[in-house]
mmCIF file of C-alpha atoms in Angstrom:
data_model
loop_
_atom_site.group_PDB
_atom_site.id
_atom_site.type_symbol
_atom_site.label_atom_id
_atom_site.label_comp_id
_atom_site.label_asym_id
_atom_site.label_seq_id
_atom_site.Cartn_x
_atom_site.Cartn_y
_atom_site.Cartn_z
ATOM 1 C CA MET A 1 -13.047 -10.116 -16.548
ATOM 2 C CA ILE A 2 -11.765 -7.402 -14.244
ATOM 3 C CA VAL A 3 -8.198 -6.133 -13.845
ATOM 4 C CA VAL A 4 -7.524 -4.472 -10.490
ATOM 5 C CA LYS A 5 -4.456 -2.324 -9.987
ATOM 6 C CA ILE A 6 -3.744 -1.702 -6.315
ATOM 7 C CA SER A 7 -1.345 1.077 -5.397
ATOM 8 C CA GLY A 8 1.336 0.776 -2.758
ATOM 9 C CA HIS A 9 -0.083 3.381 -0.358
ATOM 10 C CA GLU A 10 -1.574 0.873 2.092
ATOM 11 C CA LEU A 11 0.050 -2.408 1.089
ATOM 12 C CA ASP A 12 2.163 -2.366 4.244
ATOM 13 C CA SER A 13 -1.016 -2.590 6.358
ATOM 14 C CA ALA A 14 -1.905 -6.201 7.197
ATOM 15 C CA GLU A 15 -5.492 -5.175 7.975
ATOM 16 C CA PHE A 16 -5.940 -3.412 4.632
ATOM 17 C CA VAL A 17 -4.422 -6.293 2.649
ATOM 18 C CA ALA A 18 -6.697 -8.803 4.426
ATOM 19 C CA ARG A 19 -9.769 -6.655 3.643
ATOM 20 C CA PHE A 20 -8.704 -6.349 0.025
ATOM 21 C CA ALA A 21 -8.248 -10.120 -0.318
ATOM 22 C CA ALA A 22 -11.662 -10.785 1.232
ATOM 23 C CA THR A 23 -13.284 -8.223 -1.075
ATOM 24 C CA VAL A 24 -11.803 -9.814 -4.198
ATOM 25 C CA ARG A 25 -12.900 -13.256 -2.965
ATOM 26 C CA ASP A 26 -16.484 -12.140 -2.375
ATOM 27 C CA LEU A 27 -17.049 -9.843 -5.354
ATOM 28 C CA LEU A 28 -15.017 -10.905 -8.367
ATOM 29 C CA ASP A 29 -15.365 -14.139 -10.341
ATOM 30 C CA ALA A 30 -12.516 -13.656 -12.835
ATOM 31 C CA ALA A 31 -9.876 -11.134 -11.847
ATOM 32 C CA VAL A 32 -6.253 -10.202 -12.418
ATOM 33 C CA ILE A 33 -4.382 -8.215 -9.760
ATOM 34 C CA VAL A 34 -1.509 -5.842 -10.571
ATOM 35 C CA HIS A 35 0.246 -4.162 -7.658
ATOM 36 C CA GLY A 36 2.619 -1.332 -6.998
ATOM 37 C CA GLY A 37 4.975 -0.879 -4.060
ATOM 38 C CA GLY A 38 6.646 2.481 -4.467
ATOM 39 C CA LYS A 39 6.212 3.483 -0.835
ATOM 40 C CA GLU A 40 8.238 0.499 0.401
ATOM 41 C CA ILE A 41 10.823 0.839 -2.370
ATOM 42 C CA SER A 42 11.497 4.443 -1.363
ATOM 43 C CA ALA A 43 11.686 3.526 2.324
ATOM 44 C CA LEU A 44 14.274 0.806 1.657
ATOM 45 C CA GLN A 45 16.268 3.058 -0.654
ATOM 46 C CA LYS A 46 16.509 5.685 2.071
ATOM 47 C CA ARG A 47 17.582 3.105 4.672
ATOM 48 C CA LEU A 48 20.389 2.073 2.325
ATOM 49 C CA GLY A 49 21.466 5.656 1.669
ATOM 50 C CA ILE A 50 19.991 5.852 -1.851
ATOM 51 C CA THR A 51 18.008 8.962 -2.719
ATOM 52 C CA PRO A 52 14.844 8.143 -4.728
ATOM 53 C CA GLN A 53 14.811 9.966 -8.063
ATOM 54 C CA TYR A 54 11.766 10.913 -10.110
ATOM 55 C CA VAL A 55 11.275 12.541 -13.492
ATOM 56 C CA ASP A 56 7.779 13.763 -14.400
ATOM 57 C CA GLY A 57 6.402 11.669 -11.551
ATOM 58 C CA VAL A 58 8.097 8.460 -12.757
ATOM 59 C CA ARG A 59 10.724 6.682 -10.654
ATOM 60 C CA VAL A 60 14.180 6.500 -12.237
ATOM 61 C CA THR A 61 15.474 2.961 -11.647
ATOM 62 C CA ASP A 62 19.260 3.033 -11.887
ATOM 63 C CA ALA A 63 21.454 -0.069 -11.867
ATOM 64 C CA GLU A 64 22.076 0.277 -8.132
ATOM 65 C CA SER A 65 18.337 0.248 -7.395
ATOM 66 C CA LEU A 66 17.144 -2.425 -9.841
ATOM 67 C CA ALA A 67 17.872 -5.418 -7.597
ATOM 68 C CA LEU A 68 16.270 -3.607 -4.668
ATOM 69 C CA VAL A 69 13.143 -2.814 -6.706
ATOM 70 C CA GLU A 70 12.863 -6.430 -7.864
ATOM 71 C CA MET A 71 13.267 -7.662 -4.305
ATOM 72 C CA VAL A 72 10.514 -5.423 -2.930
ATOM 73 C CA LEU A 73 8.019 -5.875 -5.770
ATOM 74 C CA CYS A 74 8.515 -9.535 -6.719
ATOM 75 C CA GLY A 75 9.372 -10.679 -3.207
ATOM 76 C CA THR A 76 8.087 -8.734 -0.242
ATOM 77 C CA VAL A 77 4.933 -7.107 -1.636
ATOM 78 C CA ASN A 78 3.934 -9.836 -4.089
ATOM 79 C CA LYS A 79 4.201 -12.657 -1.579
ATOM 80 C CA ARG A 80 2.437 -10.642 1.114
ATOM 81 C CA LEU A 81 -0.543 -10.267 -1.207
ATOM 82 C CA VAL A 82 -0.484 -13.924 -2.259
ATOM 83 C CA ARG A 83 -0.414 -15.039 1.380
ATOM 84 C CA ALA A 84 -3.419 -12.843 2.136
ATOM 85 C CA PHE A 85 -5.384 -14.279 -0.780
ATOM 86 C CA VAL A 86 -4.543 -17.857 0.140
ATOM 87 C CA ASP A 87 -5.498 -17.146 3.761
ATOM 88 C CA ALA A 88 -8.828 -15.807 2.438
ATOM 89 C CA GLY A 89 -9.441 -19.011 0.498
ATOM 90 C CA VAL A 90 -8.407 -17.726 -2.934
ATOM 91 C CA ASN A 91 -6.137 -19.895 -5.092
ATOM 92 C CA ALA A 92 -3.642 -17.132 -5.907
ATOM 93 C CA ILE A 93 -0.287 -17.298 -7.660
ATOM 94 C CA GLY A 94 2.347 -14.574 -7.608
ATOM 95 C CA VAL A 95 4.215 -13.756 -10.817
ATOM 96 C CA SER A 96 5.844 -10.809 -12.579
ATOM 97 C CA GLY A 97 5.930 -9.584 -16.139
ATOM 98 C CA VAL A 98 9.133 -11.581 -16.586
ATOM 99 C CA ASP A 99 7.421 -14.940 -15.986
ATOM 100 C CA GLY A 100 6.568 -16.594 -19.287
ATOM 101 C CA GLY A 101 7.732 -13.434 -21.033
ATOM 102 C CA MET A 102 4.310 -12.060 -20.102
ATOM 103 C CA ILE A 103 5.231 -8.392 -20.565
ATOM 104 C CA THR A 104 8.215 -7.118 -22.543
ATOM 105 C CA ALA A 105 9.671 -3.658 -22.117
ATOM 106 C CA ARG A 106 12.474 -1.382 -23.207
ATOM 107 C CA GLN A 107 14.062 1.659 -21.606
ATOM 108 C CA MET A 108 11.628 4.521 -21.236
ATOM 109 C CA PRO A 109 12.848 7.351 -23.504
ATOM 110 C CA HIS A 110 13.420 10.837 -22.142
ATOM 111 C CA PRO A 111 14.950 13.808 -23.974
ATOM 112 C CA THR A 112 17.364 14.791 -21.183
ATOM 113 C CA VAL A 113 17.491 12.036 -18.533
ATOM 114 C CA ASP A 114 18.878 8.499 -18.659
ATOM 115 C CA MET A 115 15.930 6.531 -17.254
ATOM 116 C CA GLY A 116 18.131 3.537 -16.530
ATOM 117 C CA PHE A 117 16.034 0.428 -15.990
ATOM 118 C CA THR A 118 12.701 2.225 -15.939
ATOM 119 C CA GLY A 119 10.779 0.725 -18.823
ATOM 120 C CA GLU A 120 7.928 1.238 -21.241
ATOM 121 C CA ILE A 121 5.856 -1.689 -22.483
ATOM 122 C CA VAL A 122 6.390 -3.025 -26.001
ATOM 123 C CA GLY A 123 4.490 -6.330 -25.851
ATOM 124 C CA VAL A 124 2.003 -8.377 -23.817
ATOM 125 C CA ARG A 125 1.428 -12.144 -23.956
ATOM 126 C CA ALA A 126 -2.177 -12.360 -22.848
ATOM 127 C CA ASP A 127 -2.115 -16.149 -23.262
ATOM 128 C CA VAL A 128 0.167 -16.492 -20.217
ATOM 129 C CA VAL A 129 -2.505 -14.851 -18.062
ATOM 130 C CA THR A 130 -5.465 -16.651 -19.632
ATOM 131 C CA ARG A 131 -3.830 -20.025 -18.957
ATOM 132 C CA LEU A 132 -3.555 -19.138 -15.274
ATOM 133 C CA LEU A 133 -7.190 -18.074 -15.225
ATOM 134 C CA GLU A 134 -8.243 -21.289 -16.975
ATOM 135 C CA ALA A 135 -6.473 -23.190 -14.195
ATOM 136 C CA ARG A 136 -8.705 -21.302 -11.689
ATOM 137 C CA LEU A 137 -5.757 -19.325 -10.359
ATOM 138 C CA LEU A 138 -5.811 -15.651 -9.407
ATOM 139 C CA PRO A 139 -2.750 -13.982 -10.994
ATOM 140 C CA VAL A 140 -1.073 -11.447 -8.702
ATOM 141 C CA ILE A 141 1.374 -9.575 -10.924
ATOM 142 C CA ALA A 142 4.403 -7.470 -9.990
ATOM 143 C CA PRO A 143 5.301 -4.811 -12.599
ATOM 144 C CA ILE A 144 8.840 -6.051 -13.284
ATOM 145 C CA CYS A 145 9.013 -6.778 -17.004
ATOM 146 C CA MET A 146 11.185 -8.656 -19.490
ATOM 147 C CA GLY A 147 13.803 -6.703 -21.389
ATOM 148 C CA ALA A 148 16.739 -7.421 -23.658
ATOM 149 C CA GLY A 149 19.407 -8.663 -21.253
ATOM 150 C CA SER A 150 17.736 -7.204 -18.168
ATOM 151 C CA SER A 151 14.517 -6.678 -16.278
ATOM 152 C CA TYR A 152 12.762 -3.311 -16.352
ATOM 153 C CA ASN A 153 10.706 -1.593 -13.696
ATOM 154 C CA VAL A 154 7.461 -0.412 -15.316
ATOM 155 C CA ASN A 155 4.813 1.809 -13.755
ATOM 156 C CA ALA A 156 2.120 -0.498 -12.357
ATOM 157 C CA ASP A 157 -0.673 1.672 -13.794
ATOM 158 C CA HIS A 158 0.779 1.133 -17.276
ATOM 159 C CA VAL A 159 1.112 -2.620 -16.722
ATOM 160 C CA ALA A 160 -2.513 -2.862 -15.588
ATOM 161 C CA GLY A 161 -3.714 -0.826 -18.560
ATOM 162 C CA ALA A 162 -1.753 -2.885 -21.071
ATOM 163 C CA LEU A 163 -2.962 -6.169 -19.566
ATOM 164 C CA ALA A 164 -6.585 -4.999 -19.485
ATOM 165 C CA GLY A 165 -6.393 -4.068 -23.139
ATOM 166 C CA ALA A 166 -4.719 -7.318 -24.181
ATOM 167 C CA LEU A 167 -7.240 -9.383 -22.192
ATOM 168 C CA ASP A 168 -10.258 -7.455 -23.523
ATOM 169 C CA ALA A 169 -11.208 -6.843 -19.899
ATOM 170 C CA ASP A 170 -14.691 -5.589 -19.116
ATOM 171 C CA ARG A 171 -13.388 -3.277 -16.421
ATOM 172 C CA LEU A 172 -10.079 -1.896 -15.166
ATOM 173 C CA VAL A 173 -10.109 -0.679 -11.577
ATOM 174 C CA PHE A 174 -7.402 1.622 -10.225
ATOM 175 C CA LEU A 175 -7.601 1.088 -6.473
ATOM 176 C CA SER A 176 -6.137 4.052 -4.622
ATOM 177 C CA ASN A 177 -6.425 5.901 -1.330
ATOM 178 C CA VAL A 178 -8.997 8.306 -2.795
ATOM 179 C CA PRO A 179 -12.674 7.507 -3.511
ATOM 180 C CA GLY A 180 -12.539 8.820 -7.081
ATOM 181 C CA VAL A 181 -12.258 12.078 -9.014
ATOM 182 C CA LEU A 182 -13.570 14.842 -6.767
ATOM 183 C CA ILE A 183 -15.543 17.809 -8.088
ATOM 184 C CA ASP A 184 -16.586 20.271 -5.380
ATOM 185 C CA GLN A 185 -15.695 17.616 -2.776
ATOM 186 C CA GLN A 186 -18.061 15.101 -4.380
ATOM 187 C CA VAL A 187 -17.077 11.978 -6.342
ATOM 188 C CA ALA A 188 -17.886 12.327 -10.042
ATOM 189 C CA PRO A 189 -19.808 9.104 -10.832
ATOM 190 C CA THR A 190 -19.015 9.075 -14.579
ATOM 191 C CA LEU A 191 -16.681 10.924 -16.917
ATOM 192 C CA THR A 192 -16.118 10.761 -20.667
ATOM 193 C CA PRO A 193 -12.680 11.466 -22.166
ATOM 194 C CA ALA A 194 -13.895 14.950 -23.153
ATOM 195 C CA ASP A 195 -15.099 15.610 -19.605
ATOM 196 C CA ALA A 196 -11.779 14.488 -18.160
ATOM 197 C CA GLU A 197 -9.683 16.622 -20.502
ATOM 198 C CA ARG A 198 -11.800 19.675 -19.710
ATOM 199 C CA LEU A 199 -11.406 19.122 -15.953
ATOM 200 C CA ILE A 200 -7.633 18.745 -16.352
ATOM 201 C CA ALA A 201 -7.472 21.953 -18.399
ATOM 202 C CA ASP A 202 -9.545 23.778 -15.775
ATOM 203 C CA GLY A 203 -7.308 22.563 -12.926
ATOM 204 C CA VAL A 204 -10.088 20.564 -11.222
ATOM 205 C CA ILE A 205 -8.111 17.387 -11.844
ATOM 206 C CA PHE A 206 -4.533 18.089 -10.779
ATOM 207 C CA GLY A 207 -1.361 16.639 -9.269
ATOM 208 C CA GLY A 208 -1.108 12.893 -8.857
ATOM 209 C CA MET A 209 -4.658 12.351 -10.120
ATOM 210 C CA ILE A 210 -3.687 13.451 -13.642
ATOM 211 C CA PRO A 211 -1.544 10.379 -14.504
ATOM 212 C CA LYS A 212 -4.243 8.086 -13.074
ATOM 213 C CA VAL A 213 -6.868 9.717 -15.272
ATOM 214 C CA ARG A 214 -4.574 9.633 -18.317
ATOM 215 C CA THR A 215 -3.962 5.907 -17.795
ATOM 216 C CA ALA A 216 -7.709 5.306 -17.439
ATOM 217 C CA LEU A 217 -8.318 7.141 -20.715
ATOM 218 C CA ALA A 218 -5.537 5.181 -22.434
ATOM 219 C CA ALA A 219 -7.183 1.947 -21.263
ATOM 220 C CA LEU A 220 -10.415 3.000 -22.998
ATOM 221 C CA GLU A 221 -8.433 3.613 -26.185
ATOM 222 C CA SER A 222 -6.956 0.096 -25.933
ATOM 223 C CA GLY A 223 -10.425 -1.464 -25.880
ATOM 224 C CA VAL A 224 -11.346 -1.682 -22.186
ATOM 225 C CA ALA A 225 -15.077 -0.992 -21.801
ATOM 226 C CA GLN A 226 -14.806 0.801 -18.454
ATOM 227 C CA ALA A 227 -12.012 2.173 -16.301
ATOM 228 C CA VAL A 228 -12.670 3.074 -12.665
ATOM 229 C CA ILE A 229 -10.753 5.079 -10.074
ATOM 230 C CA THR A 230 -11.848 4.301 -6.515
ATOM 231 C CA ASN A 231 -10.741 3.116 -3.070
ATOM 232 C CA LEU A 232 -11.418 -0.150 -1.256
ATOM 233 C CA ASN A 233 -14.805 1.024 0.023
ATOM 234 C CA GLY A 234 -15.723 1.958 -3.542
ATOM 235 C CA LEU A 235 -14.683 -1.459 -4.812
ATOM 236 C CA GLN A 236 -16.903 -3.066 -2.190
ATOM 237 C CA SER A 237 -19.898 -0.844 -3.049
ATOM 238 C CA ASN A 238 -19.312 -0.580 -6.819
ATOM 239 C CA GLY A 239 -18.591 3.127 -6.402
ATOM 240 C CA GLY A 240 -15.895 5.497 -7.624
ATOM 241 C CA THR A 241 -15.505 7.405 -10.891
ATOM 242 C CA VAL A 242 -16.283 5.388 -14.021
ATOM 243 C CA PHE A 243 -14.666 6.411 -17.316
ATOM 244 C CA THR A 244 -16.534 5.426 -20.483
ATOM 245 C CA GLN A 245 -16.346 6.518 -24.110
ATOM 246 C CA ALA A 246 -19.896 7.908 -24.028
#
């Protein structure tokens, strides 16, 4: 069982999406796909005169933006991926955390900022996903989650980590536009939590890589055997940086 989280950096490239679908078809027997889409959300916000807002690297989803975020994630990006998988011969189905009450969330707390409809996960129904897998379907999941009276936009890394933990996944792969954690321009093949914390403290791991590493470490704490940060080439060659407890 592998959970793959694919970021939104290249999801607007038809060539990349087709390669990704073919890779999943050829390499993975039982997989769950979780996707982002922040790049396209921001682009649409700007076209509509809405300025994207972030706090600590997390998008603030206000009421004005919620419908737009749902449209991009559950509609445009999700169905683009499903089409690519079906074209590649994979029996894929597109859903979100709302479907079947798969993932429940509440407003993400912040000491000074109203995070609006940006959520944090409070529950996962793994049985919804396992039933899809038992039906030989590939779940392609948008990170819009079920809340009290509303949907919530949850960081796709967090959704993937929570699902991997609930499913007792063997591996969680964070597919990005980087080959892994770089040390002296070389990909670190393996890191333990202690290694990762030391590299963060030393400034070797910095910027946008820090939340990816933190989510990988949190996945280990939730019971996932291995978490991997890599790019599409790394997924194809079983490369990247592997995080393990020892």
